[in-house]
């Protein structure tokens, strides 16, 4: 299961991670977010040995969303060594997401 994190956990969980991290910025009311959630769960399971995966609720953690200019959701960001290396906006099929994520692993 993908863990939801708070703004307070973001630095240690995402920015200080030794492994790449996929962050799913989402909201409860967002239909496309609910569509991509099972895909993100599958990716988390399949790449568990190489990738951390977390979720940030943009309504609850608006400071993090603002810091990374999250204007549309779902937005998936891949962080590597504390830096954003890939941004994916909107729903995308699993093969497309995997291709964009795996190139950073």
Tab-separated table of N, CA and C in Angstrom:
chain	number	residue	atom	x	y	z
A	1	UNK	N	0.831	-1.190	0.000
A	1	UNK	CA	0.000	0.000	0.000
A	1	UNK	C	0.873	1.250	0.000
A	2	UNK	N	0.500	2.209	-0.801
A	2	UNK	CA	1.260	3.448	-0.907
A	2	UNK	C	0.938	4.327	0.301
A	3	UNK	N	1.976	4.812	0.955
A	3	UNK	CA	1.818	5.615	2.166
A	3	UNK	C	1.519	7.069	1.819
A	4	UNK	N	0.552	7.656	2.523
A	4	UNK	CA	0.304	9.094	2.420
A	4	UNK	C	1.235	9.802	3.389
A	5	UNK	N	1.859	10.879	2.926
A	5	UNK	CA	2.781	11.614	3.791
A	5	UNK	C	2.314	13.057	3.948
A	6	UNK	N	2.801	13.679	5.013
A	6	UNK	CA	2.474	15.071	5.308
A	6	UNK	C	3.623	15.973	4.860
A	7	UNK	N	3.369	17.269	4.910
A	7	UNK	CA	4.417	18.235	4.578
A	7	UNK	C	5.618	18.044	5.498
A	8	UNK	N	5.357	17.726	6.764
A	8	UNK	CA	6.438	17.521	7.723
A	8	UNK	C	7.304	16.313	7.424
A	9	UNK	N	6.732	15.322	6.755
A	9	UNK	CA	7.477	14.105	6.413
A	9	UNK	C	8.158	14.199	5.051
A	10	UNK	N	7.810	15.198	4.261
A	10	UNK	CA	8.250	15.271	2.870
A	10	UNK	C	9.775	15.291	2.737
A	11	UNK	N	10.443	16.124	3.539
A	11	UNK	CA	11.899	16.245	3.410
A	11	UNK	C	12.594	14.911	3.654
A	12	UNK	N	12.288	14.270	4.784
A	12	UNK	CA	12.960	13.012	5.119
A	12	UNK	C	12.562	11.876	4.185
A	13	UNK	N	11.292	11.822	3.816
A	13	UNK	CA	10.794	10.708	3.013
A	13	UNK	C	11.159	10.843	1.544
A	14	UNK	N	11.105	12.053	1.018
A	14	UNK	CA	11.298	12.257	-0.422
A	14	UNK	C	12.664	12.859	-0.731
A	15	UNK	N	12.943	14.012	-0.174
A	15	UNK	CA	14.154	14.743	-0.553
A	15	UNK	C	15.431	14.080	-0.057
A	16	UNK	N	15.376	13.402	1.081
A	16	UNK	CA	16.581	12.775	1.639
A	16	UNK	C	16.695	11.294	1.293
A	17	UNK	N	15.787	10.780	0.495
A	17	UNK	CA	15.804	9.355	0.159
A	17	UNK	C	17.017	8.997	-0.691
A	18	UNK	N	17.587	7.838	-0.397
A	18	UNK	CA	18.710	7.357	-1.204
A	18	UNK	C	18.228	6.711	-2.494
A	19	UNK	N	16.958	6.335	-2.522
A	19	UNK	CA	16.376	5.733	-3.726
A	19	UNK	C	15.483	6.761	-4.412
A	20	UNK	N	15.220	6.579	-5.701
A	20	UNK	CA	14.246	7.453	-6.362
A	20	UNK	C	12.884	7.318	-5.682
A	21	UNK	N	12.109	8.408	-5.716
A	21	UNK	CA	10.791	8.430	-5.085
A	21	UNK	C	9.762	8.936	-6.091
A	22	UNK	N	8.670	8.195	-6.218
A	22	UNK	CA	7.527	8.633	-7.013
A	22	UNK	C	6.520	9.239	-6.047
A	23	UNK	N	6.156	10.506	-6.288
A	23	UNK	CA	5.174	11.190	-5.449
A	23	UNK	C	3.909	11.402	-6.268
A	24	UNK	N	2.798	10.898	-5.745
A	24	UNK	CA	1.487	11.046	-6.371
A	24	UNK	C	0.750	12.171	-5.653
A	25	UNK	N	0.629	13.327	-6.314
A	25	UNK	CA	-0.139	14.447	-5.771
A	25	UNK	C	-1.588	14.257	-6.206
A	26	UNK	N	-2.508	14.192	-5.246
A	26	UNK	CA	-3.889	13.814	-5.525
A	26	UNK	C	-4.856	14.523	-4.572
A	27	UNK	N	-6.161	14.298	-4.806
A	27	UNK	CA	-7.211	14.779	-3.902
A	27	UNK	C	-8.374	13.797	-3.934
A	28	UNK	N	-9.119	13.742	-2.838
A	28	UNK	CA	-10.252	12.817	-2.713
A	28	UNK	C	-11.292	13.015	-3.816
A	29	UNK	N	-11.566	14.270	-4.171
A	29	UNK	CA	-12.646	14.603	-5.102
A	29	UNK	C	-12.258	14.443	-6.572
A	30	UNK	N	-11.038	14.074	-6.836
A	30	UNK	CA	-10.500	14.035	-8.205
A	30	UNK	C	-10.726	12.662	-8.843
A	31	UNK	N	-11.603	12.609	-9.850
A	31	UNK	CA	-11.889	11.354	-10.548
A	31	UNK	C	-10.666	10.720	-11.191
A	32	UNK	N	-9.893	11.475	-11.985
A	32	UNK	CA	-8.688	10.891	-12.587
A	32	UNK	C	-7.679	10.405	-11.539
A	33	UNK	N	-7.653	11.033	-10.372
A	33	UNK	CA	-6.765	10.575	-9.292
A	33	UNK	C	-7.172	9.179	-8.836
A	34	UNK	N	-8.482	8.955	-8.733
A	34	UNK	CA	-8.975	7.635	-8.329
A	34	UNK	C	-8.690	6.600	-9.413
A	35	UNK	N	-8.672	7.031	-10.672
A	35	UNK	CA	-8.367	6.110	-11.769
A	35	UNK	C	-6.898	5.692	-11.753
A	36	UNK	N	-6.014	6.622	-11.451
A	36	UNK	CA	-4.581	6.319	-11.491
A	36	UNK	C	-4.108	5.616	-10.211
A	37	UNK	N	-4.862	5.715	-9.127
A	37	UNK	CA	-4.430	5.138	-7.843
A	37	UNK	C	-4.087	3.652	-7.926
A	38	UNK	N	-4.934	2.793	-8.551
A	38	UNK	CA	-4.557	1.374	-8.619
A	38	UNK	C	-3.304	1.134	-9.456
A	39	UNK	N	-3.087	1.957	-10.461
A	39	UNK	CA	-1.890	1.841	-11.296
A	39	UNK	C	-0.654	2.191	-10.465
A	40	UNK	N	-0.757	3.242	-9.673
A	40	UNK	CA	0.354	3.643	-8.804
A	40	UNK	C	0.649	2.539	-7.789
A	41	UNK	N	-0.398	1.911	-7.257
A	41	UNK	CA	-0.211	0.791	-6.318
A	41	UNK	C	0.532	-0.367	-6.997
A	42	UNK	N	0.154	-0.683	-8.225
A	42	UNK	CA	0.820	-1.766	-8.960
A	42	UNK	C	2.288	-1.435	-9.196
A	43	UNK	N	2.562	-0.208	-9.588
A	43	UNK	CA	3.944	0.218	-9.821
A	43	UNK	C	4.740	0.119	-8.519
A	44	UNK	N	4.145	0.547	-7.419
A	44	UNK	CA	4.817	0.467	-6.113
A	44	UNK	C	5.177	-0.975	-5.776
A	45	UNK	N	4.264	-1.898	-6.043
A	45	UNK	CA	4.526	-3.315	-5.767
A	45	UNK	C	5.612	-3.870	-6.681
A	46	UNK	N	5.510	-3.564	-7.966
A	46	UNK	CA	6.437	-4.134	-8.948
A	46	UNK	C	7.852	-3.575	-8.829
A	47	UNK	N	7.973	-2.326	-8.421
A	47	UNK	CA	9.293	-1.689	-8.352
A	47	UNK	C	9.744	-1.457	-6.908
A	48	UNK	N	9.168	-2.201	-5.971
A	48	UNK	CA	9.421	-1.983	-4.538
A	48	UNK	C	10.901	-2.042	-4.169
A	49	UNK	N	11.676	-2.829	-4.892
A	49	UNK	CA	13.101	-2.954	-4.570
A	49	UNK	C	13.937	-1.793	-5.104
A	50	UNK	N	13.353	-0.967	-5.991
A	50	UNK	CA	14.134	0.115	-6.606
A	50	UNK	C	13.525	1.501	-6.442
A	51	UNK	N	12.273	1.581	-5.951
A	51	UNK	CA	11.548	2.850	-5.957
A	51	UNK	C	10.682	2.976	-4.711
A	52	UNK	N	10.743	4.137	-4.073
A	52	UNK	CA	9.796	4.481	-3.005
A	52	UNK	C	8.602	5.157	-3.676
A	53	UNK	N	7.406	4.901	-3.179
A	53	UNK	CA	6.209	5.537	-3.725
A	53	UNK	C	5.382	6.074	-2.569
A	54	UNK	N	5.030	7.361	-2.652
A	54	UNK	CA	4.215	8.005	-1.616
A	54	UNK	C	3.143	8.865	-2.267
A	55	UNK	N	2.138	9.227	-1.469
A	55	UNK	CA	1.052	10.087	-1.930
A	55	UNK	C	1.019	11.345	-1.072
A	56	UNK	N	0.662	12.468	-1.715
A	56	UNK	CA	0.465	13.724	-0.999
A	56	UNK	C	-0.912	14.260	-1.383
A	57	UNK	N	-1.785	14.413	-0.386
A	57	UNK	CA	-3.111	14.974	-0.613
A	57	UNK	C	-2.963	16.492	-0.717
A	58	UNK	N	-3.265	17.050	-1.889
A	58	UNK	CA	-3.032	18.479	-2.124
A	58	UNK	C	-3.943	19.369	-1.286
A	59	UNK	N	-5.104	18.861	-0.892
A	59	UNK	CA	-5.998	19.651	-0.041
A	59	UNK	C	-5.461	19.735	1.383
A	60	UNK	N	-4.936	18.625	1.886
A	60	UNK	CA	-4.409	18.589	3.254
A	60	UNK	C	-3.011	19.182	3.354
A	61	UNK	N	-2.237	19.070	2.300
A	61	UNK	CA	-0.824	19.491	2.310
A	61	UNK	C	-0.585	20.540	1.221
A	62	UNK	N	-1.319	21.634	1.300
A	62	UNK	CA	-1.270	22.651	0.240
A	62	UNK	C	0.091	23.340	0.140
A	63	UNK	N	0.867	23.377	1.228
A	63	UNK	CA	2.180	24.022	1.152
A	63	UNK	C	3.122	23.249	0.233
A	64	UNK	N	3.081	21.928	0.318
A	64	UNK	CA	3.924	21.104	-0.561
A	64	UNK	C	3.445	21.247	-2.001
A	65	UNK	N	2.136	21.214	-2.207
A	65	UNK	CA	1.580	21.362	-3.556
A	65	UNK	C	1.987	22.706	-4.156
A	66	UNK	N	1.933	23.764	-3.364
A	66	UNK	CA	2.310	25.091	-3.856
A	66	UNK	C	3.804	25.161	-4.161
A	67	UNK	N	4.621	24.548	-3.305
A	67	UNK	CA	6.075	24.583	-3.504
A	67	UNK	C	6.476	23.950	-4.833
A	68	UNK	N	5.742	22.922	-5.250
A	68	UNK	CA	6.067	22.231	-6.497
A	68	UNK	C	5.115	22.602	-7.637
A	69	UNK	N	4.403	23.724	-7.468
A	69	UNK	CA	3.529	24.271	-8.519
A	69	UNK	C	2.551	23.243	-9.071
A	70	UNK	N	1.902	22.512	-8.180
A	70	UNK	CA	0.908	21.530	-8.605
A	70	UNK	C	-0.371	22.285	-8.954
A	71	UNK	N	-0.648	22.415	-10.241
A	71	UNK	CA	-1.814	23.154	-10.714
A	71	UNK	C	-2.917	22.229	-11.188
A	72	UNK	N	-2.556	21.035	-11.615
A	72	UNK	CA	-3.524	20.033	-12.067
A	72	UNK	C	-3.207	18.722	-11.368
A	73	UNK	N	-4.257	17.948	-11.105
A	73	UNK	CA	-4.043	16.635	-10.500
A	73	UNK	C	-4.808	15.588	-11.291
A	74	UNK	N	-4.345	14.353	-11.315
A	74	UNK	CA	-3.149	13.908	-10.607
A	74	UNK	C	-1.871	14.415	-11.269
A	75	UNK	N	-0.890	14.702	-10.448
A	75	UNK	CA	0.463	14.972	-10.914
A	75	UNK	C	1.377	13.979	-10.216
A	76	UNK	N	2.165	13.271	-11.005
A	76	UNK	CA	3.156	12.344	-10.465
A	76	UNK	C	4.526	12.958	-10.715
A	77	UNK	N	5.352	12.975	-9.689
A	77	UNK	CA	6.715	13.488	-9.830
A	77	UNK	C	7.699	12.426	-9.370
A	78	UNK	N	8.761	12.262	-10.146
A	78	UNK	CA	9.852	11.379	-9.750
A	78	UNK	C	10.966	12.269	-9.207
A	79	UNK	N	11.372	11.985	-7.980
A	79	UNK	CA	12.474	12.691	-7.340
A	79	UNK	C	13.668	11.759	-7.278
A	80	UNK	N	14.830	12.299	-7.608
A	80	UNK	CA	16.075	11.543	-7.511
A	80	UNK	C	17.110	12.476	-6.903
A	81	UNK	N	17.747	12.030	-5.831
A	81	UNK	CA	18.723	12.853	-5.114
A	81	UNK	C	18.134	14.207	-4.718
A	82	UNK	N	16.859	14.195	-4.320
A	82	UNK	CA	16.206	15.410	-3.847
A	82	UNK	C	15.724	16.361	-4.918
A	83	UNK	N	15.879	15.991	-6.182
A	83	UNK	CA	15.481	16.858	-7.293
A	83	UNK	C	14.390	16.199	-8.124
A	84	UNK	N	13.503	17.020	-8.685
A	84	UNK	CA	12.476	16.507	-9.592
A	84	UNK	C	13.138	16.180	-10.925
A	85	UNK	N	13.007	14.924	-11.370
A	85	UNK	CA	13.599	14.516	-12.645
A	85	UNK	C	12.534	14.171	-13.688
A	86	UNK	N	11.284	14.065	-13.249
A	86	UNK	CA	10.192	13.748	-14.188
A	86	UNK	C	8.884	14.244	-13.584
A	87	UNK	N	8.058	14.876	-14.415
A	87	UNK	CA	6.724	15.311	-14.007
A	87	UNK	C	5.718	14.769	-15.002
A	88	UNK	N	4.688	14.113	-14.493
A	88	UNK	CA	3.658	13.490	-15.330
A	88	UNK	C	2.316	14.030	-14.848
A	89	UNK	N	1.604	14.742	-15.711
A	89	UNK	CA	0.336	15.357	-15.326
A	89	UNK	C	-0.815	14.625	-15.997
A	90	UNK	N	-1.835	14.289	-15.204
A	90	UNK	CA	-3.023	13.634	-15.735
A	90	UNK	C	-2.890	12.125	-15.743
A	91	UNK	N	-4.011	11.478	-16.041
A	91	UNK	CA	-4.029	10.021	-16.091
A	91	UNK	C	-3.250	9.525	-17.299
A	92	UNK	N	-2.425	8.504	-17.089
A	92	UNK	CA	-1.727	7.833	-18.182
A	92	UNK	C	-1.767	6.336	-17.916
A	93	UNK	N	-1.740	5.573	-18.979
A	93	UNK	CA	-1.777	4.117	-18.865
A	93	UNK	C	-0.492	3.613	-18.206
A	94	UNK	N	-0.594	2.458	-17.583
A	94	UNK	CA	0.537	1.884	-16.854
A	94	UNK	C	1.802	1.742	-17.707
A	95	UNK	N	1.729	1.227	-18.954
A	95	UNK	CA	2.974	1.105	-19.726
A	95	UNK	C	3.670	2.450	-19.942
A	96	UNK	N	2.883	3.501	-20.156
A	96	UNK	CA	3.466	4.832	-20.354
A	96	UNK	C	4.117	5.338	-19.066
A	97	UNK	N	3.435	5.141	-17.945
A	97	UNK	CA	4.004	5.552	-16.660
A	97	UNK	C	5.282	4.785	-16.353
A	98	UNK	N	5.247	3.476	-16.557
A	98	UNK	CA	6.432	2.650	-16.280
A	98	UNK	C	7.628	3.118	-17.105
A	99	UNK	N	7.404	3.411	-18.369
A	99	UNK	CA	8.501	3.853	-19.237
A	99	UNK	C	9.107	5.156	-18.719
A	100	UNK	N	8.263	6.080	-18.286
A	100	UNK	CA	8.761	7.371	-17.801
A	100	UNK	C	9.473	7.239	-16.459
A	101	UNK	N	9.018	6.314	-15.634
A	101	UNK	CA	9.614	6.125	-14.308
A	101	UNK	C	10.900	5.311	-14.391
A	102	UNK	N	10.870	4.215	-15.141
A	102	UNK	CA	12.016	3.293	-15.159
A	102	UNK	C	13.287	3.924	-15.704
A	103	UNK	N	13.176	4.932	-16.546
A	103	UNK	CA	14.402	5.551	-17.073
A	103	UNK	C	15.191	6.291	-15.991
A	104	UNK	N	14.581	6.487	-14.820
A	104	UNK	CA	15.263	7.170	-13.717
A	104	UNK	C	15.726	6.215	-12.621
A	105	UNK	N	15.574	4.919	-12.854
A	105	UNK	CA	15.953	3.936	-11.827
A	105	UNK	C	17.335	3.374	-12.086
